[in-house]
Amino acid sequence: MVSVIQTDVVVVGGGPVGLATALSFAREGLRVVVIERLAQADWENPAFDGREIALTHSSVRILQEIGAWSFIESAEISPLREARVETGDFLRALRFDTQGYGVEVLGWLVANHVIRRALSVAVSQQKNVSLFFQADVDFLHFEPTYTLVRDSSGHEIRASLVVAADGRFSPTRQRAGIGAIVHDFKKTMLVCRMAHDIHHNNVALQWFDKGQTIALLPLNGMVSSLVLMLSEAENHHILTLSQEAFNHEITRRVGGRLGAMRRVSTCHIYPLKGVYAHRFVTQRLALVGDAAVGMHPITAHGFNLGLKGQETLVRAVLESLTEKGDMGAKEGLRRFEQRHRRVTAPLFAGTNGIATLYTRDETPFCYIRQACLQLADKTNPFKKRVTSLLIDR
Ligand SMILES: Cc1cc2nc3c(=O)[nH]c(=O)nc-3n(C[C@H](O)[C@H](O)[C@H](O)COP(=O)(O)OP(=O)(O)OC[C@H]3O[C@@H](n4cnc5c(N)ncnc54)[C@H](O)[C@@H]3O)c2cc1C
C-alpha cells in the first residue's frame, strides 16, 4: 500500500526558480517537497548550458536572503558596468550606466549552471525540503482543502499548495488546464563563450544589425558570452563550421569590435519563443518562473522576474496563512496573480515589441528603430526607468 506524504507545498520542477521557491517557503518553517525530472547526479552537477544570466540587484538580494549567493565563487561573478544598444551601422548608441545612482555596477553576470548548482547546494542543506528525482507528475487532483499529487515514482503527496516551476512548456500548467499565449519569434539563439584580444571594459553590447542580432556580454578576463540571433537554418549551419571557420565567421559578424575571437566553450542553440500563461493560479496551484512568464531573453528578465514572482507568491501565501489559517486560500493566490501580472505584463509586451521592431529588416523598420534609439537616449525618464529595473533592490 502506498503511504501518503503530508506536506505544506509541492514544487514541481527543481530548476532555478523552483529551488528558490522551495528555499523561500522552507525559511518560513514550511515543509516542501520538490519533484524534479532530472536524475540527482545531473541536478547536483548541471553542465554548462551557454546561458549567462544578467542578475539585477534585486535578484542578488533574494539569492543572498535564501542562502544561495554564498555558494557562488567570486571568480564566477562578472560585474556589468555599462550596457549599450546599437542598431545597424548607426554609431550613436543608447547607453545605460550607473552615473548618479550611487552604485558601482548595473548588475552581475553568472552562468546559469553555476546558479543552479548554488541553489541545489542550498536546498540540499535545508532540512524542510525533500527532493524526489527522475520523477514527473502523473496525477493531480484538487480538493477544497488540499491537492493530491502522484509522481511517476509512485509517491503520493497531499499538500496545501502546488507550485508549478517546470519551465516554459510546463506540463503541470497544461495538466491544470491553464492555457498560454505562445509568441514564436521564428529565430534561434546561438550562445557560447568567446575569448578576444581587445578588452570589453565590462560593457555589454546589444547590436540589432541587418539580418542578425548580436549580444556580447562581458565575463571576467578577456572573454565574452556571444549571443547570436539568426534563423534556425543559419545558426545550425554555423555550428557545422570547423573551429577555425567558426572563429573567423564570428569575428566577421561582430565587426572586429573586440579583435580576433576564439570559441572557448561548447555552443548551445535555443528556440526563441515567448510564453505568457492565461492565468497564474487555479485552485490550490500557482505558476512561477518560465511556467508563468517565459520572456524573450533580449531584455534579460526571465530569471529575474521568476525570482521576483516567487517572492511575491510566498508573501501572498503567508498573508493567507495569517488571515485564514490556510496557505492555499484563493484570496492569497489571487493577490499573487494580480501583483505578478502588474509587474510582468508591461515587460512581456514591451520586450515582444522591441524584439519584433528590432529584428525586422524592411527599410521602414530600420529607420524607425534608429529614430527610437535616438529618442530613447535623449529621454531621461525612460533611461531612469530601465536602469531602476536593474538596480532597485
Ligand atoms: C540564452 C538564454 C539567455 C538568458 N539570459 C537571461 C538573463 O540574462 N537574465 C534572466 O533573468 N533570464 C535569462 N534567461 C531566462 C532564464 O534562463 C529562465 O527564465 C530561467 O531558467 C527559468 O527558470 P525556471 O526554473 O522557471 O525554468 P527551467 O530553468 O526551465 O527549469 C525547469 C525545471 O523543471 C524540470 N521539469 C520540467 N518538466 C518537469 C516535470 N514534468 N516534472 C518535474 N520536473 C520537471 C526541469 O528538469 C528543470 O529542472 C535566459 C534564457 C536563455 C535561453
Tab-separated table of C-alpha atoms and ligand atoms in Angstrom:
chain	number	residue	atom	x	y	z
A	1	MET	CA	0.000	0.000	0.000
A	2	VAL	CA	1.296	3.491	-0.907
A	3	SER	CA	1.615	5.769	2.115
A	4	VAL	CA	0.502	9.363	1.557
A	5	ILE	CA	3.119	12.024	2.326
A	6	GLN	CA	1.711	15.128	4.013
A	7	THR	CA	3.391	18.443	3.281
A	8	ASP	CA	2.675	22.165	3.010
A	9	VAL	CA	3.948	22.799	-0.522
A	10	VAL	CA	4.809	20.644	-3.538
A	11	VAL	CA	7.082	22.360	-6.050
A	12	VAL	CA	7.100	20.674	-9.469
A	13	GLY	CA	10.434	21.439	-11.160
A	14	GLY	CA	13.769	21.714	-9.353
A	15	GLY	CA	15.175	24.343	-11.747
A	16	PRO	CA	16.426	27.743	-10.562
A	17	VAL	CA	13.016	29.278	-9.817
A	18	GLY	CA	11.558	26.088	-8.306
A	19	LEU	CA	14.534	25.797	-5.949
A	20	ALA	CA	14.347	29.469	-4.970
A	21	THR	CA	10.645	28.953	-4.192
A	22	ALA	CA	11.400	25.863	-2.098
A	23	LEU	CA	14.064	27.762	-0.129
A	24	SER	CA	11.784	30.763	0.452
A	25	PHE	CA	8.996	28.565	1.871
A	26	ALA	CA	11.414	26.433	3.904
A	27	ARG	CA	12.910	29.548	5.527
A	28	GLU	CA	9.439	30.315	6.836
A	29	GLY	CA	9.342	26.913	8.545
A	30	LEU	CA	7.072	25.287	5.940
A	31	ARG	CA	7.625	21.731	4.653
A	32	VAL	CA	8.331	21.444	0.929
A	33	VAL	CA	8.561	18.511	-1.492
A	34	VAL	CA	10.337	19.170	-4.804
A	35	ILE	CA	9.621	16.848	-7.762
A	36	GLU	CA	12.350	17.046	-10.431
A	37	ARG	CA	12.580	15.235	-13.741
A	38	LEU	CA	16.394	15.058	-13.826
A	39	ALA	CA	18.495	12.374	-12.165
A	40	GLN	CA	20.097	13.528	-8.902
A	41	ALA	CA	23.662	13.491	-10.316
A	42	ASP	CA	22.691	15.765	-13.246
A	43	TRP	CA	20.752	18.048	-10.929
A	44	GLU	CA	23.683	18.347	-8.489
A	45	ASN	CA	26.281	18.930	-11.222
A	46	PRO	CA	24.497	20.761	-14.018
A	47	ALA	CA	26.585	21.114	-17.166
A	48	PHE	CA	27.400	24.479	-18.794
A	49	ASP	CA	24.380	25.347	-20.978
A	50	GLY	CA	25.659	28.532	-22.643
A	51	ARG	CA	23.346	30.869	-20.690
A	52	GLU	CA	24.968	33.734	-18.804
A	53	ILE	CA	22.305	35.288	-16.621
A	54	ALA	CA	22.391	39.063	-16.101
A	55	LEU	CA	21.289	39.382	-12.473
A	56	THR	CA	19.711	42.564	-11.144
A	57	HIS	CA	20.420	43.992	-7.673
A	58	SER	CA	17.034	42.695	-6.515
A	59	SER	CA	17.868	39.150	-7.687
A	60	VAL	CA	21.182	39.164	-5.850
A	61	ARG	CA	19.398	40.341	-2.681
A	62	ILE	CA	16.908	37.449	-2.991
A	63	LEU	CA	19.680	34.901	-3.656
A	64	GLN	CA	21.503	36.227	-0.569
A	65	GLU	CA	18.377	36.040	1.595
A	66	ILE	CA	17.563	32.455	0.621
A	67	GLY	CA	21.160	31.404	1.311
A	68	ALA	CA	22.333	30.547	-2.232
A	69	TRP	CA	24.572	33.506	-3.151
A	70	SER	CA	27.363	32.446	-0.766
A	71	PHE	CA	27.772	29.219	-2.775
A	72	ILE	CA	28.813	31.183	-5.869
A	73	GLU	CA	32.557	31.848	-6.005
A	74	SER	CA	33.573	35.445	-6.721
A	75	ALA	CA	35.551	34.319	-9.805
A	76	GLU	CA	32.203	33.188	-11.285
A	77	ILE	CA	30.622	36.634	-10.881
A	78	SER	CA	31.283	39.174	-13.657
A	79	PRO	CA	30.355	42.802	-12.992
A	80	LEU	CA	28.328	44.666	-15.619
A	81	ARG	CA	29.216	48.380	-15.616
A	82	GLU	CA	27.510	49.680	-18.720
A	83	ALA	CA	25.087	48.493	-21.409
A	84	ARG	CA	24.990	49.835	-24.972
A	85	VAL	CA	22.289	49.265	-27.551
A	86	GLU	CA	23.098	49.900	-31.215
A	87	THR	CA	21.263	49.422	-34.470
A	88	GLY	CA	22.696	48.856	-37.959
A	89	ASP	CA	25.794	50.930	-38.598
A	90	PHE	CA	24.224	53.850	-36.799
A	91	LEU	CA	27.048	54.830	-34.495
A	92	ARG	CA	25.172	56.642	-31.770
A	93	ALA	CA	24.363	54.091	-29.059
A	94	LEU	CA	21.669	54.117	-26.405
A	95	ARG	CA	23.714	53.890	-23.178
A	96	PHE	CA	22.790	52.769	-19.688
A	97	ASP	CA	25.276	53.295	-16.872
A	98	THR	CA	25.336	53.870	-13.114
A	99	GLN	CA	26.248	57.566	-13.078
A	100	GLY	CA	24.206	59.384	-10.440
A	101	TYR	CA	22.681	56.200	-8.959
A	102	GLY	CA	25.159	55.638	-6.113
A	103	VAL	CA	26.010	52.072	-7.184
A	104	GLU	CA	29.087	50.727	-8.935
A	105	VAL	CA	27.510	48.242	-11.306
A	106	LEU	CA	24.276	47.778	-13.229
A	107	GLY	CA	24.227	44.078	-12.364
A	108	TRP	CA	26.267	40.872	-12.480
A	109	LEU	CA	26.613	38.036	-14.974
A	110	VAL	CA	26.637	34.497	-13.621
A	111	ALA	CA	26.375	31.318	-15.695
A	112	ASN	CA	23.034	29.543	-15.388
A	113	HIS	CA	24.611	26.210	-14.379
A	114	VAL	CA	26.526	27.976	-11.586
A	115	ILE	CA	23.284	29.500	-10.239
A	116	ARG	CA	21.572	26.109	-10.451
A	117	ARG	CA	24.442	24.432	-8.595
A	118	ALA	CA	24.449	27.061	-5.831
A	119	LEU	CA	20.699	26.672	-5.349
A	120	SER	CA	20.974	22.879	-5.287
A	121	VAL	CA	23.648	23.052	-2.558
A	122	ALA	CA	21.493	25.442	-0.500
A	123	VAL	CA	18.415	23.201	-0.904
A	124	SER	CA	20.352	20.046	-0.031
A	125	GLN	CA	21.270	21.647	3.326
A	126	GLN	CA	17.679	22.635	4.112
A	127	LYS	CA	16.011	20.050	6.321
A	128	ASN	CA	12.471	21.222	5.489
A	129	VAL	CA	12.891	20.292	1.809
A	130	SER	CA	12.536	16.721	0.444
A	131	LEU	CA	13.630	16.016	-3.121
A	132	PHE	CA	12.260	13.354	-5.472
A	133	PHE	CA	14.362	12.851	-8.610
A	134	GLN	CA	13.692	11.315	-12.008
A	135	ALA	CA	10.016	11.913	-11.428
A	136	ASP	CA	7.164	13.570	-13.313
A	137	VAL	CA	3.704	14.400	-12.070
A	138	ASP	CA	1.309	11.614	-13.108
A	139	PHE	CA	-1.818	12.720	-11.343
A	140	LEU	CA	-3.109	15.992	-9.906
A	141	HIS	CA	-6.393	16.187	-8.051
A	142	PHE	CA	-7.810	19.287	-6.387
A	143	GLU	CA	-9.978	19.069	-3.273
A	144	PRO	CA	-11.334	22.133	-1.416
A	145	THR	CA	-8.823	21.718	1.428
A	146	TYR	CA	-5.815	20.082	-0.238
A	147	THR	CA	-4.280	18.919	-3.521
A	148	LEU	CA	-3.237	15.346	-4.169
A	149	VAL	CA	-0.159	14.815	-6.336
A	150	ARG	CA	1.124	11.462	-7.539
A	151	ASP	CA	4.523	11.259	-9.196
A	152	SER	CA	5.864	8.688	-11.644
A	153	SER	CA	7.927	7.020	-8.875
A	154	GLY	CA	4.727	6.213	-7.011
A	155	HIS	CA	4.906	8.892	-4.272
A	156	GLU	CA	1.504	10.222	-3.250
A	157	ILE	CA	1.663	13.652	-1.696
A	158	ARG	CA	-1.064	15.692	-0.050
A	159	ALA	CA	-0.276	19.423	0.053
A	160	SER	CA	-1.981	22.722	0.826
A	161	LEU	CA	-0.433	24.247	-2.286
A	162	VAL	CA	1.197	23.080	-5.522
A	163	VAL	CA	3.663	25.371	-7.272
A	164	ALA	CA	4.422	24.629	-10.932
A	165	ALA	CA	8.000	25.642	-11.795
A	166	ASP	CA	8.560	23.191	-14.620
A	167	GLY	CA	9.632	25.602	-17.353
A	168	ARG	CA	8.020	27.437	-20.244
A	169	PHE	CA	6.220	24.419	-21.701
A	170	SER	CA	5.115	23.391	-18.196
A	171	PRO	CA	3.345	20.009	-18.287
A	172	THR	CA	1.795	20.886	-14.898
A	173	ARG	CA	0.302	24.090	-16.317
A	174	GLN	CA	-1.297	22.004	-19.050
A	175	ARG	CA	-2.455	19.338	-16.605
A	176	ALA	CA	-4.137	22.062	-14.545
A	177	GLY	CA	-5.982	23.250	-17.682
A	178	ILE	CA	-4.259	26.644	-17.919
A	179	GLY	CA	-3.540	27.852	-21.451
A	180	ALA	CA	-0.792	30.250	-22.519
A	181	ILE	CA	-0.009	32.803	-25.196
A	182	VAL	CA	2.979	31.481	-27.167
A	183	HIS	CA	4.806	34.029	-29.310
A	184	ASP	CA	7.113	32.322	-31.820
A	185	PHE	CA	9.804	34.769	-32.999
A	186	LYS	CA	10.882	32.250	-35.655
A	187	LYS	CA	14.534	32.742	-34.741
A	188	THR	CA	17.037	30.839	-32.678
A	189	MET	CA	19.757	31.948	-30.344
A	190	LEU	CA	23.267	30.508	-30.538
A	191	VAL	CA	25.235	31.019	-27.323
A	192	CYS	CA	28.842	30.288	-26.344
A	193	ARG	CA	31.902	31.898	-24.730
A	194	MET	CA	34.449	33.655	-26.941
A	195	ALA	CA	37.933	34.856	-25.924
A	196	HIS	CA	39.149	38.041	-27.638
A	197	ASP	CA	42.133	40.383	-27.958
A	198	ILE	CA	40.523	43.719	-27.018
A	199	HIS	CA	39.109	44.276	-23.501
A	200	HIS	CA	35.341	44.692	-23.189
A	201	ASN	CA	35.697	47.081	-20.215
A	202	ASN	CA	32.701	45.326	-18.618
A	203	VAL	CA	30.362	46.879	-21.160
A	204	ALA	CA	27.528	44.762	-22.579
A	205	LEU	CA	26.574	45.336	-26.186
A	206	GLN	CA	23.251	44.593	-27.829
A	207	TRP	CA	23.521	45.192	-31.563
A	208	PHE	CA	20.483	44.995	-33.841
A	209	ASP	CA	22.161	44.667	-37.209
A	210	LYS	CA	20.604	43.981	-40.583
A	211	GLY	CA	19.938	40.220	-40.789
A	212	GLN	CA	21.318	39.446	-37.313
A	213	THR	CA	21.076	40.477	-33.691
A	214	ILE	CA	24.181	40.082	-31.560
A	215	ALA	CA	24.730	40.481	-27.851
A	216	LEU	CA	28.177	40.431	-26.271
A	217	LEU	CA	28.105	40.021	-22.509
A	218	PRO	CA	31.346	40.818	-20.654
A	219	LEU	CA	32.710	37.987	-18.492
A	220	ASN	CA	35.768	38.049	-16.236
A	221	GLY	CA	39.039	38.256	-18.180
A	222	MET	CA	39.226	38.715	-21.939
A	223	VAL	CA	36.110	36.636	-22.524
A	224	SER	CA	32.563	37.490	-23.610
A	225	SER	CA	29.411	35.489	-23.948
A	226	LEU	CA	28.252	35.607	-27.545
A	227	VAL	CA	24.512	35.579	-28.223
A	228	LEU	CA	23.742	35.346	-31.942
A	229	MET	CA	20.112	35.534	-33.092
A	230	LEU	CA	19.520	34.115	-36.558
A	231	SER	CA	17.126	31.758	-38.321
A	232	GLU	CA	17.303	28.116	-37.263
A	233	ALA	CA	18.948	27.102	-40.559
A	234	GLU	CA	21.625	29.839	-40.330
A	235	ASN	CA	22.573	29.007	-36.746
A	236	HIS	CA	22.708	25.277	-37.475
A	237	HIS	CA	24.928	25.959	-40.481
A	238	ILE	CA	27.316	27.984	-38.287
A	239	LEU	CA	27.515	25.014	-35.917
A	240	THR	CA	28.760	22.773	-38.721
A	241	LEU	CA	31.812	25.001	-39.351
A	242	SER	CA	35.288	23.949	-38.260
A	243	GLN	CA	36.626	25.725	-35.155
A	244	GLU	CA	38.799	27.992	-37.318
A	245	ALA	CA	35.980	28.854	-39.728
A	246	PHE	CA	33.612	29.422	-36.791
A	247	ASN	CA	36.052	31.865	-35.144
A	248	HIS	CA	36.529	33.696	-38.417
A	249	GLU	CA	32.761	33.894	-39.049
A	250	ILE	CA	32.024	35.272	-35.571
A	251	THR	CA	34.886	37.806	-35.719
A	252	ARG	CA	33.452	38.999	-39.044
A	253	ARG	CA	29.847	39.143	-37.805
A	254	VAL	CA	30.895	41.081	-34.690
A	255	GLY	CA	32.665	43.568	-36.986
A	256	GLY	CA	36.049	43.053	-35.308
A	257	ARG	CA	34.952	45.177	-32.309
A	258	LEU	CA	36.843	43.010	-29.823
A	259	GLY	CA	39.623	41.921	-32.170
A	260	ALA	CA	40.082	38.298	-33.207
A	261	MET	CA	37.672	35.979	-31.396
A	262	ARG	CA	38.153	32.334	-30.384
A	263	ARG	CA	35.486	29.969	-29.100
A	264	VAL	CA	36.345	28.644	-25.625
A	265	SER	CA	33.205	26.717	-24.673
A	266	THR	CA	30.576	24.409	-26.080
A	267	CYS	CA	27.852	26.017	-28.254
A	268	HIS	CA	24.138	25.824	-27.491
A	269	ILE	CA	21.078	26.764	-29.545
A	270	TYR	CA	17.726	27.839	-28.069
A	271	PRO	CA	14.477	28.496	-29.965
A	272	LEU	CA	13.059	31.973	-29.397
A	273	LYS	CA	9.548	31.646	-28.020
A	274	GLY	CA	7.840	33.899	-25.527
A	275	VAL	CA	5.160	32.376	-23.275
A	276	TYR	CA	2.609	34.101	-21.050
A	277	ALA	CA	0.144	31.944	-19.084
A	278	HIS	CA	-3.539	32.934	-19.314
A	279	ARG	CA	-3.762	32.621	-15.552
A	280	PHE	CA	-1.071	32.287	-12.883
A	281	VAL	CA	-3.283	30.433	-10.394
A	282	THR	CA	-6.085	27.936	-10.113
A	283	GLN	CA	-7.466	26.076	-7.129
A	284	ARG	CA	-4.504	25.448	-4.766
A	285	LEU	CA	-1.982	25.826	-7.574
A	286	ALA	CA	0.290	28.682	-8.648
A	287	LEU	CA	2.677	29.071	-11.581
A	288	VAL	CA	6.133	30.612	-11.149
A	289	GLY	CA	9.210	31.179	-13.313
A	290	ASP	CA	9.024	30.371	-17.010
A	291	ALA	CA	5.884	28.285	-16.380
A	292	ALA	CA	4.113	31.625	-15.720
A	293	VAL	CA	6.118	34.002	-17.942
A	294	GLY	CA	8.774	32.822	-20.392
A	295	MET	CA	10.406	36.003	-21.666
A	296	HIS	CA	12.382	36.597	-24.862
A	297	PRO	CA	15.946	36.842	-23.432
A	298	ILE	CA	16.638	40.124	-25.266
A	299	THR	CA	15.855	42.186	-22.160
A	300	ALA	CA	17.405	39.630	-19.756
A	301	HIS	CA	14.414	39.480	-17.431
A	302	GLY	CA	13.281	35.819	-17.362
A	303	PHE	CA	15.048	34.560	-14.252
A	304	ASN	CA	14.934	37.983	-12.589
A	305	LEU	CA	11.148	38.023	-12.946
A	306	GLY	CA	10.995	34.412	-11.797
A	307	LEU	CA	12.794	35.292	-8.563
A	308	LYS	CA	10.523	38.289	-8.009
A	309	GLY	CA	7.448	36.170	-8.747
A	310	GLN	CA	8.285	33.512	-6.171
A	311	GLU	CA	8.944	36.251	-3.589
A	312	THR	CA	5.531	37.773	-4.351
A	313	LEU	CA	3.885	34.345	-4.116
A	314	VAL	CA	5.455	33.464	-0.768
A	315	ARG	CA	4.421	36.851	0.708
A	316	ALA	CA	0.821	36.472	-0.506
A	317	VAL	CA	0.597	32.890	0.769
A	318	LEU	CA	1.974	33.854	4.196
A	319	GLU	CA	-0.657	36.605	4.391
A	320	SER	CA	-3.324	33.943	3.723
A	321	LEU	CA	-1.855	31.742	6.418
A	322	THR	CA	-2.083	34.591	8.939
A	323	GLU	CA	-5.540	35.785	7.849
A	324	LYS	CA	-7.298	32.477	7.067
A	325	GLY	CA	-5.070	29.778	8.543
A	326	ASP	CA	-4.892	28.305	5.020
A	327	MET	CA	-1.874	28.882	2.803
A	328	GLY	CA	-3.737	27.685	-0.288
A	329	ALA	CA	-6.670	30.091	0.179
A	330	LYS	CA	-7.860	31.586	-3.091
A	331	GLU	CA	-7.673	35.201	-1.838
A	332	GLY	CA	-3.889	34.928	-1.360
A	333	LEU	CA	-3.385	33.243	-4.718
A	334	ARG	CA	-5.412	35.966	-6.431
A	335	ARG	CA	-3.325	38.648	-4.728
A	336	PHE	CA	-0.180	36.970	-6.048
A	337	GLU	CA	-1.657	36.809	-9.526
A	338	GLN	CA	-2.649	40.468	-9.567
A	339	ARG	CA	0.710	41.672	-8.236
A	340	HIS	CA	2.766	39.481	-10.554
A	341	ARG	CA	0.663	40.387	-13.585
A	342	ARG	CA	1.165	44.103	-12.858
A	343	VAL	CA	4.927	43.628	-12.916
A	344	THR	CA	5.201	41.175	-15.807
A	345	ALA	CA	2.520	42.191	-18.349
A	346	PRO	CA	4.111	45.524	-19.410
A	347	LEU	CA	7.570	43.931	-19.547
A	348	PHE	CA	6.356	40.985	-21.611
A	349	ALA	CA	4.538	43.253	-24.078
A	350	GLY	CA	7.434	45.749	-24.214
A	351	THR	CA	10.022	43.016	-24.745
A	352	ASN	CA	7.990	41.411	-27.550
A	353	GLY	CA	7.549	44.842	-29.166
A	354	ILE	CA	11.301	45.529	-29.022
A	355	ALA	CA	12.138	42.034	-30.282
A	356	THR	CA	9.774	42.454	-33.248
A	357	LEU	CA	10.734	46.036	-34.144
A	358	TYR	CA	14.442	45.355	-33.861
A	359	THR	CA	14.605	42.103	-35.797
A	360	ARG	CA	12.637	43.119	-38.926
A	361	ASP	CA	14.883	44.161	-41.792
A	362	GLU	CA	12.436	46.009	-44.048
A	363	THR	CA	13.573	49.619	-44.679
A	364	PRO	CA	10.851	51.398	-42.634
A	365	PHE	CA	11.746	49.303	-39.569
A	366	CYS	CA	15.429	50.294	-39.904
A	367	TYR	CA	14.547	54.000	-39.862
A	368	ILE	CA	12.004	53.629	-37.063
A	369	ARG	CA	14.475	51.846	-34.802
A	370	GLN	CA	17.236	54.360	-35.397
A	371	ALA	CA	14.791	57.128	-34.520
A	372	CYS	CA	13.576	55.217	-31.438
A	373	LEU	CA	17.127	54.689	-30.166
A	374	GLN	CA	17.960	58.355	-30.617
A	375	LEU	CA	14.782	59.410	-28.856
A	376	ALA	CA	15.263	56.874	-26.041
A	377	ASP	CA	18.831	58.081	-25.440
A	378	LYS	CA	17.587	61.653	-25.015
A	379	THR	CA	14.616	60.664	-22.822
A	380	ASN	CA	15.823	60.694	-19.252
A	381	PRO	CA	12.652	59.235	-17.645
A	382	PHE	CA	12.874	56.216	-19.988
A	383	LYS	CA	16.553	55.622	-19.175
A	384	LYS	CA	15.869	56.060	-15.457
A	385	ARG	CA	13.011	53.541	-15.595
A	386	VAL	CA	15.137	50.904	-17.369
A	387	THR	CA	18.104	51.493	-15.053
A	388	SER	CA	15.918	51.275	-11.956
A	389	LEU	CA	14.651	47.856	-13.137
A	390	LEU	CA	18.271	46.729	-12.845
A	391	ILE	CA	19.468	48.452	-9.702
A	392	ASP	CA	16.413	48.643	-7.417
A	393	ARG	CA	16.718	46.155	-4.593
B	1	LIG	C1	20.106	32.047	-23.944
B	1	LIG	C2	19.336	32.497	-22.738
B	1	LIG	C3	19.784	33.581	-22.004
B	1	LIG	C4	19.074	34.034	-20.887
B	1	LIG	N1	19.526	35.113	-20.222
B	1	LIG	C5	18.844	35.571	-19.147
B	1	LIG	C6	19.297	36.713	-18.419
B	1	LIG	O1	20.308	37.339	-18.763
B	1	LIG	N2	18.577	37.140	-17.342
B	1	LIG	C7	17.445	36.468	-16.939
B	1	LIG	O2	16.836	36.892	-15.946
B	1	LIG	N3	16.999	35.388	-17.598
B	1	LIG	C8	17.654	34.926	-18.695
B	1	LIG	N4	17.211	33.829	-19.368
B	1	LIG	C9	15.977	33.150	-18.901
B	1	LIG	C10	16.249	32.135	-17.767
B	1	LIG	O3	17.222	31.190	-18.175
B	1	LIG	C11	14.934	31.450	-17.416
B	1	LIG	O4	13.964	32.421	-17.155
B	1	LIG	C12	15.084	30.552	-16.176
B	1	LIG	O5	15.979	29.486	-16.410
B	1	LIG	C13	13.735	29.954	-15.799
B	1	LIG	O6	13.885	29.102	-14.702
B	1	LIG	P1	12.749	28.079	-14.303
B	1	LIG	O7	13.212	27.401	-13.063
B	1	LIG	O8	11.419	28.738	-14.315
B	1	LIG	O9	12.660	27.038	-15.521
B	1	LIG	P2	13.777	25.978	-16.111
B	1	LIG	O10	15.111	26.603	-15.997
B	1	LIG	O11	13.232	25.619	-17.406
B	1	LIG	O12	13.677	24.788	-15.068
B	1	LIG	C14	12.585	23.892	-15.067
B	1	LIG	C15	12.944	22.658	-14.247
B	1	LIG	O13	11.800	21.792	-14.211
B	1	LIG	C16	12.179	20.462	-14.535
B	1	LIG	N5	10.989	19.831	-15.142
B	1	LIG	C17	10.439	20.061	-16.352
B	1	LIG	N6	9.308	19.360	-16.504
B	1	LIG	C18	9.123	18.678	-15.352
B	1	LIG	C19	8.129	17.791	-14.882
B	1	LIG	N7	7.074	17.456	-15.627
B	1	LIG	N8	8.240	17.261	-13.640
B	1	LIG	C20	9.304	17.586	-12.867
B	1	LIG	N9	10.279	18.419	-13.266
B	1	LIG	C21	10.184	18.961	-14.481
B	1	LIG	C22	13.362	20.606	-15.478
B	1	LIG	O14	14.175	19.442	-15.468
B	1	LIG	C23	14.069	21.832	-14.863
B	1	LIG	O15	14.962	21.446	-13.842
B	1	LIG	C24	17.884	33.362	-20.492
B	1	LIG	C25	17.426	32.267	-21.228
B	1	LIG	C26	18.142	31.835	-22.339
B	1	LIG	C27	17.625	30.659	-23.128
